Coordinates of C-alpha atoms and ligand atoms in Angstrom, one line a residue:
X19 CA 16.2 -10.7 -10.8
X20 CA 17.3 -7.2 -9.8
X21 CA 14.4 -5.4 -7.5
X22 CA 12.8 -3.4 -9.7
X23 CA 13.7 0.3 -8.5
X24 CA 12.8 3.9 -8.5
X25 CA 14.1 4.7 -11.8
X26 CA 12.5 1.6 -13.4
X27 CA 9.4 2.9 -12.2
X28 CA 10.5 6.3 -14.6
X29 CA 11.8 3.9 -17.3
X30 CA 7.9 2.7 -17.5
X31 CA 6.4 6.1 -17.5
X32 CA 8.4 6.9 -20.4
X33 CA 7.7 3.7 -22.7
X34 CA 4.0 3.2 -21.7
X35 CA 4.2 0.2 -19.5
X36 CA 1.5 0.3 -16.4
X37 CA 3.5 0.0 -12.7
X38 CA 2.4 -3.0 -11.1
X39 CA 1.8 -2.5 -7.2
X40 CA 0.5 -4.2 -4.3
X41 CA 0.4 -4.2 -0.8
X42 CA 1.2 -7.1 1.3
X43 CA 2.3 -7.3 5.7
X44 CA 3.4 -11.2 6.1
X45 CA 6.0 -13.2 4.7
X46 CA 4.2 -15.6 3.4
X47 CA 1.6 -13.5 1.3
X48 CA 5.0 -11.4 0.0
X49 CA 6.2 -14.4 -1.6
X50 CA 3.3 -15.2 -3.8
X51 CA 3.1 -11.6 -4.9
X52 CA 6.9 -11.5 -5.3
X53 CA 5.9 -14.8 -7.7
X54 CA 3.3 -12.5 -9.7
X55 CA 5.9 -10.6 -10.4
X56 CA 4.6 -7.5 -9.2
X57 CA 6.5 -4.4 -9.8
X58 CA 6.1 -2.8 -6.4
X59 CA 4.9 -4.1 -2.3
X60 CA 3.3 -1.1 -0.1
X61 CA 3.7 -2.1 3.2
X62 CA 0.6 -0.4 3.7
X63 CA -0.9 1.0 7.5
X64 CA -3.6 -0.3 5.8
X65 CA -2.9 -3.0 7.8
X66 CA -4.3 -1.6 11.0
X67 CA -7.5 -2.6 9.2
X68 CA -7.5 -5.9 7.4
X69 CA -5.0 -7.1 9.7
X70 CA -5.3 -5.8 13.1
X71 CA -9.5 -5.4 12.4
X72 CA -8.9 -1.9 13.6
X73 CA -12.2 1.2 12.7
X74 CA -8.3 3.2 11.0
X75 CA -4.9 3.7 10.1
X76 CA -4.5 5.9 13.0
X77 CA -3.7 4.0 15.8
X78 CA -0.5 2.0 13.3
X79 CA 2.4 2.6 15.5
X80 CA 5.8 2.5 13.8
X81 CA 6.9 -0.4 15.8
X82 CA 4.3 -2.2 14.4
X83 CA 5.4 -0.8 10.6
X84 CA 8.7 -2.2 11.6
X85 CA 7.6 -5.1 12.3
X86 CA 6.1 -5.7 8.5
X87 CA 8.2 -4.8 6.8
X88 CA 10.6 -7.2 8.0
X89 CA 8.4 -9.8 6.9
X90 CA 7.8 -8.4 3.9
X91 CA 11.6 -7.6 2.9
X92 CA 12.6 -11.2 3.7
X93 CA 10.4 -12.5 1.3
X94 CA 10.2 -10.6 -1.7
X95 CA 13.1 -11.4 -4.6
X96 CA 12.8 -9.2 -7.3
X97 CA 9.8 -6.3 -6.2
X98 CA 11.2 -3.5 -4.9
X99 CA 9.3 -3.0 -1.2
X100 CA 7.5 1.5 -0.1
X101 CA 7.4 1.4 3.9
X102 CA 4.1 3.6 5.0
X103 CA 5.2 6.3 6.8
X104 CA 1.9 5.8 9.7
X105 CA 0.1 8.3 11.5
X106 CA 2.3 10.7 13.2
X107 CA 5.3 9.3 12.5
X108 CA 5.9 12.1 9.8
X109 CA 4.2 15.1 11.2
X110 CA 5.2 16.7 14.0
X111 CA 8.4 16.8 12.4
X112 CA 10.6 17.5 9.6
X113 CA 13.6 15.9 12.3
X114 CA 10.4 13.2 12.8
X115 CA 10.1 11.9 9.3
X116 CA 13.7 11.7 8.4
X117 CA 14.2 9.9 11.2
X118 CA 11.8 7.7 11.2
X119 CA 11.3 6.6 7.2
X120 CA 15.1 6.3 7.4
X121 CA 14.7 2.9 10.0
X122 CA 12.1 1.7 7.4
X123 CA 15.7 1.8 4.5
X124 CA 17.9 0.6 8.0
X125 CA 16.4 -1.9 10.0
X126 CA 13.4 -3.4 7.8
X127 CA 14.6 -3.3 4.3
X128 CA 12.8 -0.7 2.9
X129 CA 13.8 1.0 0.1
X130 CA 11.5 4.2 -0.6
X131 CA 8.9 4.9 2.0
X132 CA 5.7 6.5 1.1
X133 CA 3.6 10.1 3.4
X134 CA 0.6 11.7 2.9
X135 CA -0.1 14.6 2.2
X136 CA 0.4 17.8 -0.2
X137 CA 1.7 21.3 0.0
X138 CA 2.1 20.9 3.7
X139 CA 4.8 18.0 3.6
X140 CA 6.8 19.0 0.8
X141 CA 9.8 20.1 3.2
X142 CA 10.1 16.5 4.7
X143 CA 9.7 15.2 0.9
X144 CA 12.6 17.6 0.9
X145 CA 14.5 16.6 3.6
X146 CA 14.4 12.7 3.3
X147 CA 15.3 13.1 -0.7
X148 CA 18.6 15.1 0.4
X149 CA 19.3 12.0 2.9
X150 CA 18.3 9.6 0.3
X151 CA 15.7 8.8 1.2
X152 CA 13.2 8.2 -1.7
X153 CA 9.7 9.0 -1.1
X154 CA 6.4 8.0 -2.6
X155 CA 3.4 11.3 -2.1
X156 CA -0.2 10.1 -2.0
X157 CA -2.7 12.8 -2.0
X158 CA -6.5 13.0 -3.3
X159 CA -8.2 10.3 -0.4
X160 CA -5.6 9.9 2.7
X161 CA -7.3 8.1 4.8
X162 CA -4.5 9.3 7.8
X163 CA -6.9 12.5 7.4
X164 CA -9.9 10.7 8.2
X165 CA -11.7 12.6 10.8
X166 CA -11.2 16.1 8.6
X167 CA -12.5 15.0 5.8
X168 CA -15.3 13.6 7.6
X169 CA -15.0 9.8 5.5
X170 CA -14.0 8.1 2.8
X171 CA -14.9 10.4 0.6
X172 CA -14.4 10.6 -3.3
X173 CA -12.5 14.1 -3.3
X174 CA -10.7 16.8 -6.4
X175 CA -14.8 16.3 -7.1
X176 CA -15.1 20.3 -7.8
X177 CA -13.7 22.7 -10.0
X178 CA -11.3 24.6 -7.0
X179 CA -10.6 21.1 -5.5
X180 CA -9.5 19.5 -8.8
X181 CA -7.4 22.5 -9.2
X182 CA -5.3 22.8 -5.5
X183 CA -4.7 18.9 -6.2
X184 CA -3.3 20.2 -9.7
X185 CA -1.3 22.4 -7.6
X186 CA -0.8 20.4 -4.8
X187 CA 1.0 17.7 -7.3
X188 CA 3.4 20.0 -9.4
X189 CA 4.7 20.8 -5.8
X190 CA 4.9 17.4 -4.6
X191 CA 6.9 16.5 -8.5
X192 CA 9.2 19.3 -7.6
X193 CA 9.9 18.2 -4.4
X194 CA 11.5 15.2 -5.5
X195 CA 8.9 12.2 -5.2
X196 CA 9.8 9.7 -7.3
X197 CA 5.7 8.8 -7.8
X198 CA 2.7 9.8 -6.6
X199 CA 0.2 7.9 -5.5
X200 CA -3.7 9.1 -6.4
X201 CA -6.7 8.5 -4.6
X202 CA -10.4 7.6 -4.8
X203 CA -10.6 10.7 -7.3
X204 CA -12.8 11.3 -10.6
X205 CA -10.2 9.5 -13.5
X206 CA -10.6 12.9 -16.5
X207 CA -8.6 13.7 -13.2
X208 CA -6.2 11.5 -12.9
X209 CA -5.4 11.9 -16.3
X210 CA -4.9 15.4 -16.5
X211 CA -2.5 15.4 -13.1
X212 CA -0.1 12.2 -15.0
X213 CA -0.4 13.8 -18.7
X214 CA 1.5 16.8 -16.8
X215 CA 3.4 15.0 -14.3
X216 CA 6.9 13.7 -15.8
X217 CA 7.0 11.3 -12.7
X218 CA 4.6 8.4 -12.3
X219 CA 1.2 8.2 -10.5
X220 CA -0.1 5.6 -9.4
X221 CA -3.9 5.0 -8.8
X222 CA -6.2 4.1 -6.5
X223 CA -9.6 4.6 -6.9
X224 CA -8.7 7.0 -9.4
X225 CA -9.6 4.8 -13.4
X226 CA -7.6 4.0 -15.8
X227 CA -5.2 6.6 -16.8
X228 CA -2.3 6.5 -14.6
X229 CA 0.9 5.0 -14.5
X230 CA 0.4 2.6 -12.6
X231 CA -2.4 0.8 -10.3
X232 CA -2.1 0.0 -7.1
X233 CA -5.0 -2.5 -3.9
X234 CA -4.9 -3.8 -1.2
X235 CA -4.4 -7.3 -0.7
X236 CA -6.7 -8.5 1.0
X237 CA -9.6 -7.1 -1.1
X238 CA -8.0 -7.7 -4.6
X239 CA -8.7 -11.6 -2.5
X240 CA -11.3 -11.1 -0.7
X241 CA -10.3 -11.3 2.9
X242 CA -11.8 -8.6 4.1
X243 CA -15.3 -8.0 3.7
X244 CA -16.3 -5.0 6.1
X245 CA -17.0 -3.3 3.1
X246 CA -15.5 -3.0 -0.9
X247 CA -14.9 0.5 -2.3
X248 CA -16.3 1.1 -5.4
X249 CA -12.9 1.4 -6.9
X250 CA -12.2 -3.2 -5.9
X251 CA -12.0 -5.4 -7.5
X252 CA -11.5 -9.0 -6.2
X253 CA -10.5 -11.7 -8.3
X254 CA -10.7 -14.2 -5.6
X255 CA -12.6 -15.3 -2.6
X256 CA -10.1 -16.7 0.3
X257 CA -12.3 -15.9 3.1
X258 CA -14.2 -18.5 1.5
X259 CA -12.0 -20.6 0.3
X260 CA -10.7 -20.7 4.1
X261 CA -13.5 -21.2 6.0
X262 CA -14.4 -24.7 3.8
X263 CA -10.7 -26.0 4.7
X264 CA -11.5 -25.3 7.6
X265 CA -14.6 -26.3 8.1
X266 CA -14.0 -29.6 6.7
X267 CA -10.7 -30.3 9.0
X268 CA -13.3 -29.4 12.5
X269 CA -15.5 -32.1 11.1
X270 CA -12.9 -34.5 10.1
X271 CA -11.1 -34.6 13.8
X272 CA -15.6 -34.3 15.2
X273 CA -15.9 -37.9 13.0
X274 CA -12.3 -39.7 13.5
X275 CA -11.2 -39.3 10.1
X276 CA -8.5 -36.9 10.4
X277 CA -5.6 -38.8 11.3
X278 CA -5.5 -41.2 9.4
X279 CA -2.5 -43.7 8.7
X280 CA -1.7 -41.5 5.7
X281 CA -1.1 -38.5 8.6
X282 CA 0.5 -41.3 11.4
X283 CA 2.9 -42.6 13.1
X284 CA 3.7 -46.9 13.1
Ligands
KIV14 O1 -2.0 1.9 3.1 C1 -2.1 1.0 2.4 O2 -2.9 -0.2 2.5 C2 -2.5 2.2 1.1 C3 -3.1 2.4 -0.3 C4 -3.5 3.5 -0.7 C5 -3.1 0.9 -0.1 O3 -1.9 3.6 1.4

């Protein structure tokens, strides 16, 4: 099956079909995600928290993002791979944005990049599009702005904040982004933005009316315990499964059950 493309994003919106996304950060999980028929995989800078054990996403570097994106790109057969631009890889200048975004496509095998921000990154988006780098934008709760926002809080709750997000959504569409990720905003606001834009919206904590949905893989499969946001639905508890297996393995070694003849050479 050919890889999902930015044209497929638009086609699905037009046809009223939901777009499915999830994050992945390494080869084995990217294989599973791809096999599950997910449309696009985001190699999110959330890897700082769910893989590296960091407090937030700010310390994640370009080299780390490229390292993980390469593993994911190597694994997928049909999903589209989107690389998440880490903090300070694009905010510093438009030329940094182009250079660093280009590395995701040239060195790591991504087909697009994601950037957090609204009007302040419109010129960055334009420059990336001019360089043939497709862009997904990300507004609402933007984790790289955690210090400005004062924590991971729902955004767009007042009329004024909602109006600003609607304006930013239009600015991003005009700048040429192929889709817009909406994080942690009221469902009615996400519905309004989705209805007004011709590019697809992808929601995370933005209700059911977005054109597509994304969650962090480790939240979906129960591998991240530090906190579970309200918008997360856990579909499995892999921490429990892995713990059970590893305890059993330890116990069998201690009791001399493993390795048995079956797992030994004669
Ligand atoms: O880094 C990430 O995983 C994200 C989420 C919003 C999906 O940006």
